[in-house]
PDB file of C-alpha atoms in Angstrom:
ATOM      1  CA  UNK A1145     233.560 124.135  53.358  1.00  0.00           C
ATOM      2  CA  UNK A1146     233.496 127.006  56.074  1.00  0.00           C
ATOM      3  CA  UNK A1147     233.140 130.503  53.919  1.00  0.00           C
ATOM      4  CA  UNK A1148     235.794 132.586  55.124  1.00  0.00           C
ATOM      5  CA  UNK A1149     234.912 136.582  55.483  1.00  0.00           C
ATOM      6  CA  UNK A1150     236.994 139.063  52.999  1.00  0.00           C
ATOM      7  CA  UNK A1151     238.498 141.901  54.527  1.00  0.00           C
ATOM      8  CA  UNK A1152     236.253 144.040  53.969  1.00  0.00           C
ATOM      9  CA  UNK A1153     233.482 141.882  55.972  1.00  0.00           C
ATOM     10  CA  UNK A1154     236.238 141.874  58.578  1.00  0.00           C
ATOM     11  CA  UNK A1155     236.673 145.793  58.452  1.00  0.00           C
ATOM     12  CA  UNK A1156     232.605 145.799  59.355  1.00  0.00           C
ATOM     13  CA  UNK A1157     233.083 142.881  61.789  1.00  0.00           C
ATOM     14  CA  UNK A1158     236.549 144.278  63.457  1.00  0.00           C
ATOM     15  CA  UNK A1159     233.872 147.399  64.037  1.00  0.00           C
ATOM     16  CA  UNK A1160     230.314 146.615  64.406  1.00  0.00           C
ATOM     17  CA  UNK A1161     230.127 143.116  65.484  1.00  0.00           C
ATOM     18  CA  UNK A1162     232.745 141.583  67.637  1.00  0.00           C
ATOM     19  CA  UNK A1163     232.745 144.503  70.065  1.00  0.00           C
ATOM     20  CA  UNK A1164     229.087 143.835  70.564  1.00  0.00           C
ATOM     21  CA  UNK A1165     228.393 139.891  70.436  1.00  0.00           C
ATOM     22  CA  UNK A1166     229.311 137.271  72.366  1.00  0.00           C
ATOM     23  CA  UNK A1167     227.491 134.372  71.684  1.00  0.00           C
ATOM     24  CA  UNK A1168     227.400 132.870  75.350  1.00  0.00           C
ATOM     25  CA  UNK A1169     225.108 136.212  76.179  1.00  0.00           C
ATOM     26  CA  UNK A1170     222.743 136.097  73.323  1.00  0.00           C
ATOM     27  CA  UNK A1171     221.880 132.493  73.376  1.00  0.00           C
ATOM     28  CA  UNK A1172     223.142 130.711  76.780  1.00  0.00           C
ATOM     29  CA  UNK A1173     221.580 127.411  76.598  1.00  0.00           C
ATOM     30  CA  UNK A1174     223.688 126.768  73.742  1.00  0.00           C
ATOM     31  CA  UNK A1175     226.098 124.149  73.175  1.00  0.00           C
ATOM     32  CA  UNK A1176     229.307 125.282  72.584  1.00  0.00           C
ATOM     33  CA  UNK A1177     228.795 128.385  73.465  1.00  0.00           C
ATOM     34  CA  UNK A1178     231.530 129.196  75.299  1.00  0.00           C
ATOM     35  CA  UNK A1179     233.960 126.971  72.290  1.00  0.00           C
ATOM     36  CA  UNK A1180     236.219 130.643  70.671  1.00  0.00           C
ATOM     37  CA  UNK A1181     237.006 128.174  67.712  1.00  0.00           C
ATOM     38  CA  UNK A1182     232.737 127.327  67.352  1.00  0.00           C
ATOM     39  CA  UNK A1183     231.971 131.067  67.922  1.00  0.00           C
ATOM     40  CA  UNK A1184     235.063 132.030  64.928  1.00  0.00           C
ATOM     41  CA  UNK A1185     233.737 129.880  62.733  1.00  0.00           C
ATOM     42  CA  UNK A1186     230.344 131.539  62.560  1.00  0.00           C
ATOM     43  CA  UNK A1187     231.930 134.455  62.002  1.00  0.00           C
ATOM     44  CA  UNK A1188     234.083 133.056  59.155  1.00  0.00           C
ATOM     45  CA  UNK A1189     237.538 134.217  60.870  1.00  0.00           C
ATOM     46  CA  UNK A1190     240.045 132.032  62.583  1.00  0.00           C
ATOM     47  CA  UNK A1191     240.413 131.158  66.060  1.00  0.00           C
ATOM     48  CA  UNK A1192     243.792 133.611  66.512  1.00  0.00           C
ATOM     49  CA  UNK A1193     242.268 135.995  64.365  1.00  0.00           C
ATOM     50  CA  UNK A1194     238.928 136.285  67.199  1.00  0.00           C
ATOM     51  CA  UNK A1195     241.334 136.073  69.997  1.00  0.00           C
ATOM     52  CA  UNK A1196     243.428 139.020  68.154  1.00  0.00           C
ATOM     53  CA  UNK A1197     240.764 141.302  68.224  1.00  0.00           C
ATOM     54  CA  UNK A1198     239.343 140.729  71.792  1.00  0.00           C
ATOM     55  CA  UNK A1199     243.019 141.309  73.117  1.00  0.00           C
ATOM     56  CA  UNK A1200     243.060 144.605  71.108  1.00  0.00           C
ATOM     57  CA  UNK A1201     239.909 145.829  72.405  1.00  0.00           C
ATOM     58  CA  UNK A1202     240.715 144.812  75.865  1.00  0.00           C
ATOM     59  CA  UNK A1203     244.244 146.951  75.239  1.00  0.00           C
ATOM     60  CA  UNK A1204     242.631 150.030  73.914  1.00  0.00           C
ATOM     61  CA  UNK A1205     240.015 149.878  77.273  1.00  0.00           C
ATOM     62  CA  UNK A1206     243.319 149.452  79.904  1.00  0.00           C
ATOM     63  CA  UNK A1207     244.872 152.404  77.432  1.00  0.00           C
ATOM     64  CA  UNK A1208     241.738 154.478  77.814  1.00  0.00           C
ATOM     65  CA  UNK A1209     242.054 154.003  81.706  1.00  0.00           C
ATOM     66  CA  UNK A1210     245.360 155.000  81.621  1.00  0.00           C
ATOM     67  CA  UNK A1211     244.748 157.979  79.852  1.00  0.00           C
ATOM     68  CA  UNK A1212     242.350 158.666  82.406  1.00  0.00           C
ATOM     69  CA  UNK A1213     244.525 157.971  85.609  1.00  0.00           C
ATOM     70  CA  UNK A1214     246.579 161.093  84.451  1.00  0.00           C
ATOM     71  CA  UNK A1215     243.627 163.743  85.618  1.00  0.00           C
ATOM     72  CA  UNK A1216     243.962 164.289  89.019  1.00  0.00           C
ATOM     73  CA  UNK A1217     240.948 165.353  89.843  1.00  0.00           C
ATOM     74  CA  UNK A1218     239.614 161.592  88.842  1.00  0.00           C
ATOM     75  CA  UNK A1219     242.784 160.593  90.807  1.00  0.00           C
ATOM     76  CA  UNK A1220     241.011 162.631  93.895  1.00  0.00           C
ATOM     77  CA  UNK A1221     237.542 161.244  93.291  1.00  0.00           C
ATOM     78  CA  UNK A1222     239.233 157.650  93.141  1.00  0.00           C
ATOM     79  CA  UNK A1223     240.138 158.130  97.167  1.00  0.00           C
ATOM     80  CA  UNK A1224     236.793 158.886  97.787  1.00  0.00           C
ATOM     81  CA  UNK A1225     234.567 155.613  96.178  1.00  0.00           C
ATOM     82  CA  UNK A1226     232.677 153.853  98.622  1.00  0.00           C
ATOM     83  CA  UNK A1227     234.442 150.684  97.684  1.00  0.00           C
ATOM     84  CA  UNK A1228     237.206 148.473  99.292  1.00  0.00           C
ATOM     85  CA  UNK A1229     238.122 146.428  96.035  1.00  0.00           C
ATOM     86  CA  UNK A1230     236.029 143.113  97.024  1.00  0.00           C
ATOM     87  CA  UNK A1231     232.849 143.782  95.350  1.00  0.00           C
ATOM     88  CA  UNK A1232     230.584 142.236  93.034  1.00  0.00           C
ATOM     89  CA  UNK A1233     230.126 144.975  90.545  1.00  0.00           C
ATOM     90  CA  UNK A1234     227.106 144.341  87.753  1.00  0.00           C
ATOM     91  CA  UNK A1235     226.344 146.535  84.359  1.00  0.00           C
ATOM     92  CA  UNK A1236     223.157 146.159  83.283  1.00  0.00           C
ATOM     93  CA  UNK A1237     222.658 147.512  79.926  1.00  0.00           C
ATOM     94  CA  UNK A1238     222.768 146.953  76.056  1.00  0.00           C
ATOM     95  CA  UNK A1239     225.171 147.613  73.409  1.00  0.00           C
ATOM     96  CA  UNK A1240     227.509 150.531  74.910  1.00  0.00           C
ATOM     97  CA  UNK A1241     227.425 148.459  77.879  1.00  0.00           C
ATOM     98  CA  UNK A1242     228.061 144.899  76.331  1.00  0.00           C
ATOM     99  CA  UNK A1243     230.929 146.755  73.987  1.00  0.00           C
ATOM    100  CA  UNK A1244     234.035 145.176  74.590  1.00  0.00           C
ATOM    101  CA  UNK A1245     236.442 148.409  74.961  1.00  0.00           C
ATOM    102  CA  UNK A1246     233.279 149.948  76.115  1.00  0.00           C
ATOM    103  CA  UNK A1247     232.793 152.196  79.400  1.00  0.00           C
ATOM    104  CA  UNK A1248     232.407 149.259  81.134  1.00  0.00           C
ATOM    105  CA  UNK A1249     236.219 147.706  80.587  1.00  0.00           C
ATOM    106  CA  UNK A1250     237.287 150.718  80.756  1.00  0.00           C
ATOM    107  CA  UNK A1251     235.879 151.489  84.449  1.00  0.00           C
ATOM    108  CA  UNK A1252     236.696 147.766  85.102  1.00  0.00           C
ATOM    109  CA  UNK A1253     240.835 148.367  84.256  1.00  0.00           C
ATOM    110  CA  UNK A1254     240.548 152.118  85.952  1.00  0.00           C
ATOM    111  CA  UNK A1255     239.632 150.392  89.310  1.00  0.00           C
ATOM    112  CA  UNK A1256     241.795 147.607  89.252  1.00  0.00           C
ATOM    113  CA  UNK A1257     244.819 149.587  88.494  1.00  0.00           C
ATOM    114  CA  UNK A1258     244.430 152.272  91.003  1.00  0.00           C
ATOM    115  CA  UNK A1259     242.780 149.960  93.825  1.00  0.00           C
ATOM    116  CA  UNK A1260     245.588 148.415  96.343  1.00  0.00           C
ATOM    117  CA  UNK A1261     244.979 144.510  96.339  1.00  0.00           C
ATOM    118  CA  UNK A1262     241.917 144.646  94.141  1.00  0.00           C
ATOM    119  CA  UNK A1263     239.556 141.805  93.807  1.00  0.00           C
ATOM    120  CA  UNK A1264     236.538 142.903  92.581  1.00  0.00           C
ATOM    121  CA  UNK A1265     234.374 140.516  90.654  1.00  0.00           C
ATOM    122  CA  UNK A1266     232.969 142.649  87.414  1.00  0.00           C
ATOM    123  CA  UNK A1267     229.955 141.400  85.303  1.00  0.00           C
ATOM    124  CA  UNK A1268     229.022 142.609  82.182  1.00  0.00           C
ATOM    125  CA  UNK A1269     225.439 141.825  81.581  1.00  0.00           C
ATOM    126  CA  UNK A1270     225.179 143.996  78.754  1.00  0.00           C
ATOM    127  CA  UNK A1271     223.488 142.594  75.546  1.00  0.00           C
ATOM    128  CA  UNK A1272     223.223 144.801  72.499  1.00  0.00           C
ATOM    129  CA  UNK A1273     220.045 146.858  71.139  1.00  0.00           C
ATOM    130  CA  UNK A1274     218.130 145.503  74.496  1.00  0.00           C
ATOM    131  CA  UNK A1275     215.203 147.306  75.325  1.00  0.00           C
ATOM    132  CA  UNK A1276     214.082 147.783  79.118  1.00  0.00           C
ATOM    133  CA  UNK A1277     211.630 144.650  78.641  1.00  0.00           C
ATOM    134  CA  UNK A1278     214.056 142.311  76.724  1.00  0.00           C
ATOM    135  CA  UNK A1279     216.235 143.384  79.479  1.00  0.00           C
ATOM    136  CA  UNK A1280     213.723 142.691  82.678  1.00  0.00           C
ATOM    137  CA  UNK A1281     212.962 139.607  81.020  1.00  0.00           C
ATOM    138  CA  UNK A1282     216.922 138.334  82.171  1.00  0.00           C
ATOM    139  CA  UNK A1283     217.361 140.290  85.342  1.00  0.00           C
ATOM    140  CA  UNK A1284     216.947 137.353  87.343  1.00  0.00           C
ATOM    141  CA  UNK A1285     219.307 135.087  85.379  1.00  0.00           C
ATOM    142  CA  UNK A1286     222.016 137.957  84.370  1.00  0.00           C
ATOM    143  CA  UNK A1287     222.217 140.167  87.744  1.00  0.00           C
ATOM    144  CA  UNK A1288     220.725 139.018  90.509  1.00  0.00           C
ATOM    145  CA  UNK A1289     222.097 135.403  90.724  1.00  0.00           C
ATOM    146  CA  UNK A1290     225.309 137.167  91.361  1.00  0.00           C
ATOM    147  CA  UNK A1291     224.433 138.907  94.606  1.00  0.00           C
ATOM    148  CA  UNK A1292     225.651 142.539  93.278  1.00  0.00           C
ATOM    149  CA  UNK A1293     227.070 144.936  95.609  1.00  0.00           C
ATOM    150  CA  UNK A1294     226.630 147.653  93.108  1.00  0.00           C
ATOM    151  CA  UNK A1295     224.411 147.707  89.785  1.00  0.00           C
ATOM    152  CA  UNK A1296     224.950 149.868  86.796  1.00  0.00           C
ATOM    153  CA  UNK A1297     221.863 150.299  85.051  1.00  0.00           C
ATOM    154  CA  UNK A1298     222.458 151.815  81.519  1.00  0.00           C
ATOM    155  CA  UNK A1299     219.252 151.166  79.784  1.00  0.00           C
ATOM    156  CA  UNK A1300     216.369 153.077  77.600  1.00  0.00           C
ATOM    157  CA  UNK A1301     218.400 153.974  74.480  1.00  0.00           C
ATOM    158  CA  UNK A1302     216.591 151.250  72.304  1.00  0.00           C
ATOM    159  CA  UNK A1303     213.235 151.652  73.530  1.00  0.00           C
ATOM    160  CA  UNK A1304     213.191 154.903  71.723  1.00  0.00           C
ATOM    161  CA  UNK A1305     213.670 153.251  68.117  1.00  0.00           C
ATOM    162  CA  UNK A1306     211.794 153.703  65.512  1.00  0.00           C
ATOM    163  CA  UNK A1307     211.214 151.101  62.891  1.00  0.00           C
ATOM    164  CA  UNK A1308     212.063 152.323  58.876  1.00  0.00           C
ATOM    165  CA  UNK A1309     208.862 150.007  58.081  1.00  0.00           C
ATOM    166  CA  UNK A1310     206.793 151.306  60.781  1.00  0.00           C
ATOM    167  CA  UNK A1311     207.989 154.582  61.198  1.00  0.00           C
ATOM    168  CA  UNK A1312     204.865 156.128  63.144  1.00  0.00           C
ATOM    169  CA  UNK A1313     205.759 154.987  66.638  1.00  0.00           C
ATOM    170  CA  UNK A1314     208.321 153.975  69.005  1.00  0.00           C
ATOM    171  CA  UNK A1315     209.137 150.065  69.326  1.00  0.00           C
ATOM    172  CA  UNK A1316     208.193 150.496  73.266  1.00  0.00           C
ATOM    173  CA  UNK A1317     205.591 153.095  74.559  1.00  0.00           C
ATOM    174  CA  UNK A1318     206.711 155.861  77.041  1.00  0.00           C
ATOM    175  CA  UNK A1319     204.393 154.045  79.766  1.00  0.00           C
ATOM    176  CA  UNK A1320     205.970 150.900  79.280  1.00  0.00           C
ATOM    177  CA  UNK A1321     209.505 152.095  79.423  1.00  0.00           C
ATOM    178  CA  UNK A1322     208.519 153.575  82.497  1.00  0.00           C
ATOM    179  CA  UNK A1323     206.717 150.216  84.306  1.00  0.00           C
ATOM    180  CA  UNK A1324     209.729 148.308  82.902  1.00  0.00           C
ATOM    181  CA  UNK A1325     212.040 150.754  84.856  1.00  0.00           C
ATOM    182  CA  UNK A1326     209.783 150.723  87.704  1.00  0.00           C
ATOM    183  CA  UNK A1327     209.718 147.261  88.064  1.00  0.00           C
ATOM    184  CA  UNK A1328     213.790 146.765  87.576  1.00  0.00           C
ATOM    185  CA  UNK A1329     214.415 149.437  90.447  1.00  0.00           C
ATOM    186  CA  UNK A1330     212.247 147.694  93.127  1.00  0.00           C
ATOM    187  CA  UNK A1331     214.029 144.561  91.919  1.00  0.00           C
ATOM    188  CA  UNK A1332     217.527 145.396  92.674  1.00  0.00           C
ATOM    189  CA  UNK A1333     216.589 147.860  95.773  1.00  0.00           C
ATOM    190  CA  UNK A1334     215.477 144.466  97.115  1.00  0.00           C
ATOM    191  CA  UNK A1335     218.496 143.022  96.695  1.00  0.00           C
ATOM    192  CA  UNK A1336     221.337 145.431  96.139  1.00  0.00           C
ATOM    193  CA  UNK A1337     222.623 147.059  99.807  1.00  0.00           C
ATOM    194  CA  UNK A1338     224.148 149.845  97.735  1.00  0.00           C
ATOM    195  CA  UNK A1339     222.528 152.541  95.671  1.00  0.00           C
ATOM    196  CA  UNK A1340     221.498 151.720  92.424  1.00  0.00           C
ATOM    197  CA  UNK A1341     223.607 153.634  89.978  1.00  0.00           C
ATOM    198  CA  UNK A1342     221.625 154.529  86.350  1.00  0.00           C
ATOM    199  CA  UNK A1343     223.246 155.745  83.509  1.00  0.00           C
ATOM    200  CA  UNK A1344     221.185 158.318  81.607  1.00  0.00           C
ATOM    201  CA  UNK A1345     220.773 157.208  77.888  1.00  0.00           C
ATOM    202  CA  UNK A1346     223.426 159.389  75.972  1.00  0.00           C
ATOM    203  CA  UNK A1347     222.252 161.417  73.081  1.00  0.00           C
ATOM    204  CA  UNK A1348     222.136 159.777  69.420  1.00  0.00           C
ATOM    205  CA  UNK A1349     223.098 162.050  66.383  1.00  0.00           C
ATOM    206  CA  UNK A1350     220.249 160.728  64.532  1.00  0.00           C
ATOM    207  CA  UNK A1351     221.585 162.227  61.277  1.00  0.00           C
ATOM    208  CA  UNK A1352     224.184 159.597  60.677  1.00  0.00           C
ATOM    209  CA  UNK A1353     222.216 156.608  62.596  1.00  0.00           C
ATOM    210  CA  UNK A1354     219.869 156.947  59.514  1.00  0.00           C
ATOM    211  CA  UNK A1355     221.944 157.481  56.716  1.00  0.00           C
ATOM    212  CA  UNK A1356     223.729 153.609  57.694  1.00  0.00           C
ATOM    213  CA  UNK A1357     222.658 150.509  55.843  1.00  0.00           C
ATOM    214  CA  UNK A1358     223.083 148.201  58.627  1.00  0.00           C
ATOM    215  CA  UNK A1359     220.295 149.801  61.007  1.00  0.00           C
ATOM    216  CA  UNK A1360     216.490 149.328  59.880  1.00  0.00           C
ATOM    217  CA  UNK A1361     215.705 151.521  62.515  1.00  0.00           C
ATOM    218  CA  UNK A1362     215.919 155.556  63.637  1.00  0.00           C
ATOM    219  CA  UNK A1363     216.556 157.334  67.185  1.00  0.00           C
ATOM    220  CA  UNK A1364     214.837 160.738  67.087  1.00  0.00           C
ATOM    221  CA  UNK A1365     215.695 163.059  69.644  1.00  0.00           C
ATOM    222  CA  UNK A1366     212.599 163.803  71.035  1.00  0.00           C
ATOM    223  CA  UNK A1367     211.750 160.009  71.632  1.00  0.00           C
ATOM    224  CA  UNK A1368     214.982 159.716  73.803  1.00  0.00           C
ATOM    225  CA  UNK A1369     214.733 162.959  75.612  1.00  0.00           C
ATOM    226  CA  UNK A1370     211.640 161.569  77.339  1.00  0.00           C
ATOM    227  CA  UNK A1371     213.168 158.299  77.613  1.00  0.00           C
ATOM    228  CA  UNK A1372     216.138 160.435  79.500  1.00  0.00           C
ATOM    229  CA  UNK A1373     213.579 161.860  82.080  1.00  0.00           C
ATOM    230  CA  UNK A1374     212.186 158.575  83.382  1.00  0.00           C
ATOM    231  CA  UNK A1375     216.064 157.570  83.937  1.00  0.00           C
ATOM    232  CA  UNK A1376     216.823 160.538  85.711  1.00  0.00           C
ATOM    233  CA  UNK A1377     213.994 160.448  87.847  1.00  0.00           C
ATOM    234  CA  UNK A1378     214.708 157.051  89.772  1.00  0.00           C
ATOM    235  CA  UNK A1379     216.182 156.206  93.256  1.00  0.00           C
ATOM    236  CA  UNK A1380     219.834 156.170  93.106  1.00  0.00           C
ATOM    237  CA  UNK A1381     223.161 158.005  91.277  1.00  0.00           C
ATOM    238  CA  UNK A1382     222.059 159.486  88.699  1.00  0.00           C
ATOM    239  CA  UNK A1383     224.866 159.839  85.976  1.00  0.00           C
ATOM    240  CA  UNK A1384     224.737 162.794  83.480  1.00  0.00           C
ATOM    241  CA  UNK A1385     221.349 163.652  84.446  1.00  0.00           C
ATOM    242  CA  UNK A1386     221.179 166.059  81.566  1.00  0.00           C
ATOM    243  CA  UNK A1387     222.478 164.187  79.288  1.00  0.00           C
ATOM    244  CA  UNK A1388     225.074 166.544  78.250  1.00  0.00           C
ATOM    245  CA  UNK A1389     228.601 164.020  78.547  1.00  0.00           C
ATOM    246  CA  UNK A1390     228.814 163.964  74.912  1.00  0.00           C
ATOM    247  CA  UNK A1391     228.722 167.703  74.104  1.00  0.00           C
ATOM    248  CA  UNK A1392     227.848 170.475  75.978  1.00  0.00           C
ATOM    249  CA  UNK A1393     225.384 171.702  73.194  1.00  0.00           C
ATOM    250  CA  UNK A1394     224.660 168.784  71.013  1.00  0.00           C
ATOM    251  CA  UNK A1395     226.754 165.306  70.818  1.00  0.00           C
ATOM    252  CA  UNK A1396     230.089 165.567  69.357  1.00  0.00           C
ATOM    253  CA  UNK A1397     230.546 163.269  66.593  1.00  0.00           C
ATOM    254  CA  UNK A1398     234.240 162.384  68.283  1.00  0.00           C
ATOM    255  CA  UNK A1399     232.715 160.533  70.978  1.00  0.00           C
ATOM    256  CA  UNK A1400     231.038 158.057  68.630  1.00  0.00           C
ATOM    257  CA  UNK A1401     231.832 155.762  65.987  1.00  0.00           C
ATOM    258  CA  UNK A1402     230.292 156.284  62.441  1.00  0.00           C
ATOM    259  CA  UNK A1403     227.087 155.146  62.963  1.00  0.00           C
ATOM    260  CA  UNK A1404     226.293 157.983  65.463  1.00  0.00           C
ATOM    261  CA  UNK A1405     224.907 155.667  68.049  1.00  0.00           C
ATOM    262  CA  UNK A1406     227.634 153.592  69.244  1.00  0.00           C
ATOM    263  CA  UNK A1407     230.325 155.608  71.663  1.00  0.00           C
ATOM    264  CA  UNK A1408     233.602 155.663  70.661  1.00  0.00           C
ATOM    265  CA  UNK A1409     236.688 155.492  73.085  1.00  0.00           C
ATOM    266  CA  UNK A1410     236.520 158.984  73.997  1.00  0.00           C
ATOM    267  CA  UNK A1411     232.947 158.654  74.652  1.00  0.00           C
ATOM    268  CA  UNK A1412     233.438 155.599  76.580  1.00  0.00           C
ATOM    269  CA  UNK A1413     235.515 157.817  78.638  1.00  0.00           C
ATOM    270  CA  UNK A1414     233.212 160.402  79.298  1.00  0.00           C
ATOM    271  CA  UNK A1415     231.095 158.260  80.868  1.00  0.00           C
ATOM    272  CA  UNK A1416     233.203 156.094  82.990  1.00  0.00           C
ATOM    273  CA  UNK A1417     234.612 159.914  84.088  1.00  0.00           C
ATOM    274  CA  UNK A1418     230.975 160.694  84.692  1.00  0.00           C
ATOM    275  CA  UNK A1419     230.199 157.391  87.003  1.00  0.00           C
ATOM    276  CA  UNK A1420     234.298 158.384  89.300  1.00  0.00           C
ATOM    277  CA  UNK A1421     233.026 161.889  89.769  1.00  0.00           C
ATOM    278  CA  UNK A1422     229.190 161.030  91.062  1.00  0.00           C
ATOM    279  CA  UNK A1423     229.657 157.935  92.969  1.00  0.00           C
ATOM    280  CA  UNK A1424     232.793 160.077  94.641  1.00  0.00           C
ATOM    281  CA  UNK A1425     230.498 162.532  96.392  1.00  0.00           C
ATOM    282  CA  UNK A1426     229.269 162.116  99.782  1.00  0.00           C
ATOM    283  CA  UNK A1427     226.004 159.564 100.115  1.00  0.00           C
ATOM    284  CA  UNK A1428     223.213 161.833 100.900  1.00  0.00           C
ATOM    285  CA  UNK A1429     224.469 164.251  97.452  1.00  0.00           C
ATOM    286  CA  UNK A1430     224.773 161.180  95.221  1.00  0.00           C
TER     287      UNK A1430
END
């Protein structure tokens, strides 16, 4: 007998794990992977119940687009990508990235709306809590076997973690999170004809990251920030170089969702506004 989840698991599901997990990414050699009515019943929900919620997040992402078509100075910036609506567009990243109503979707919906006869081809190749080497370690089989005309790199945040049980260090050393960086820029600058387009690590607010029972882990802000430097340092657009698109002054609690590390809709949206307004200026500023 298949143990079916109360609501309450569903509440935490509904918020924490369908966004982020699709089964296909985390474990691709297996079979059945891609069965919805397999993947619901490990979750102990139904197969319309599953397909429910991934049709609601994919709504709130093409509402969150249309929320942002109504600024016209994105509407402006729109005119001015470097794109003609036939390219292979790959996000490389972990949880914000992988999130289904994440900035991701959103961006996806924003350019198909407002692009005339689009056909881009968009892959998420985001997997939650990746670090930079769990991430290298699936470049080859995640990004570059789709010959990308752009990459989104959105990585670093979960290098920066550290463990409640071994609370004295980082789970990745600065000078690994740097070779692992390295190493994924002269990848892709290999193989991508466009600029490489990296997505600073947004701020956490640490304060309610610890004080949740589902994370065995911390972010402290002093880890990230130097985590943010290497980011901002590479080849490429840089996107919210100083870290700021959550909050001027410190992150706004708004733009996340309770746990103060994953990005709410709002937050989603200040970063897919972030990604319109850079990759919108001319090459040699971008």
């Amino acid at each position: 007998m298949v143990k079916k989840a109360t609501e309450e698991e569903k509440g935490v599901l509904e918020q924490f794990m369908f966004p982020y997990y699709h089964i296909a990414k985390r474990i691709p050699l297996l079979p059945g992977k891609n069965n919805i009515q397999f993947e619901a019943g490990l979750f102990g929900v139904t197969e319309e119940e599953l397909k429910k919620y991934r049709e609601n997040y994919d709504e709130n992402a093409r509402e969150a687009a249309l929320e942002i078509l109504k600024d016209d100075d994105i509407v402006d910036c729109l005119d001015k990508l470097p794109m003609d609506g036939e390219e292979t567009i790959v996000a490389f990243g972990d949880s914000n990235t992988e999130d289904a109503q994440g900035w991701f979707t959103i961006l996806k919906h924003v350019l198909e709306i407002s692009t005339e006869k689009a056909n881009f081809n968009f892959i998420n190749a985001g997997v939650s809590y990746n670090t930079t080497s769990e991430a290298l370690r699936r470049i080859d089989r995640d990004v570059v076997i789709h010959e990308p005309d752009w990459v989104i790199i959105a990585l670093g945040t979960f290098d920066a973690q550290r463990l409640n049980i071994a609370p004295d260090r980082t789970l990745l050393p600065l000078s690994e999170t740097w070779e692992n960086i390295e190493t994924i820029q002269s990848i892709l600058e290999a193989r991508v004809e466009n600029p490489l387009v990296w997505i600073t690590p947004a701020p956490v607010i640490h304060e309610m990251l610890e004080e949740n029972l589902l994370y065995d882990f911390t972010i402290k802000p002093q880890d990230l920030s130097q985590v943010q430097e290497v980011v901002s340092g590479k080849q490429g657009a840089i996107i919210d170089s100083s870290s700021k698109r959550m909050g001027e002054k410190e992150p706004q609690a708004w733009n996340y969702l309770p746990d103060g590390l994953h990005h709410s809709l709002s937050g989603h949206m200040e970063t897919v506004k972030s990604i319109i307004k850079k990759l919108a200026l001319p090459k040699d500023s971008a």
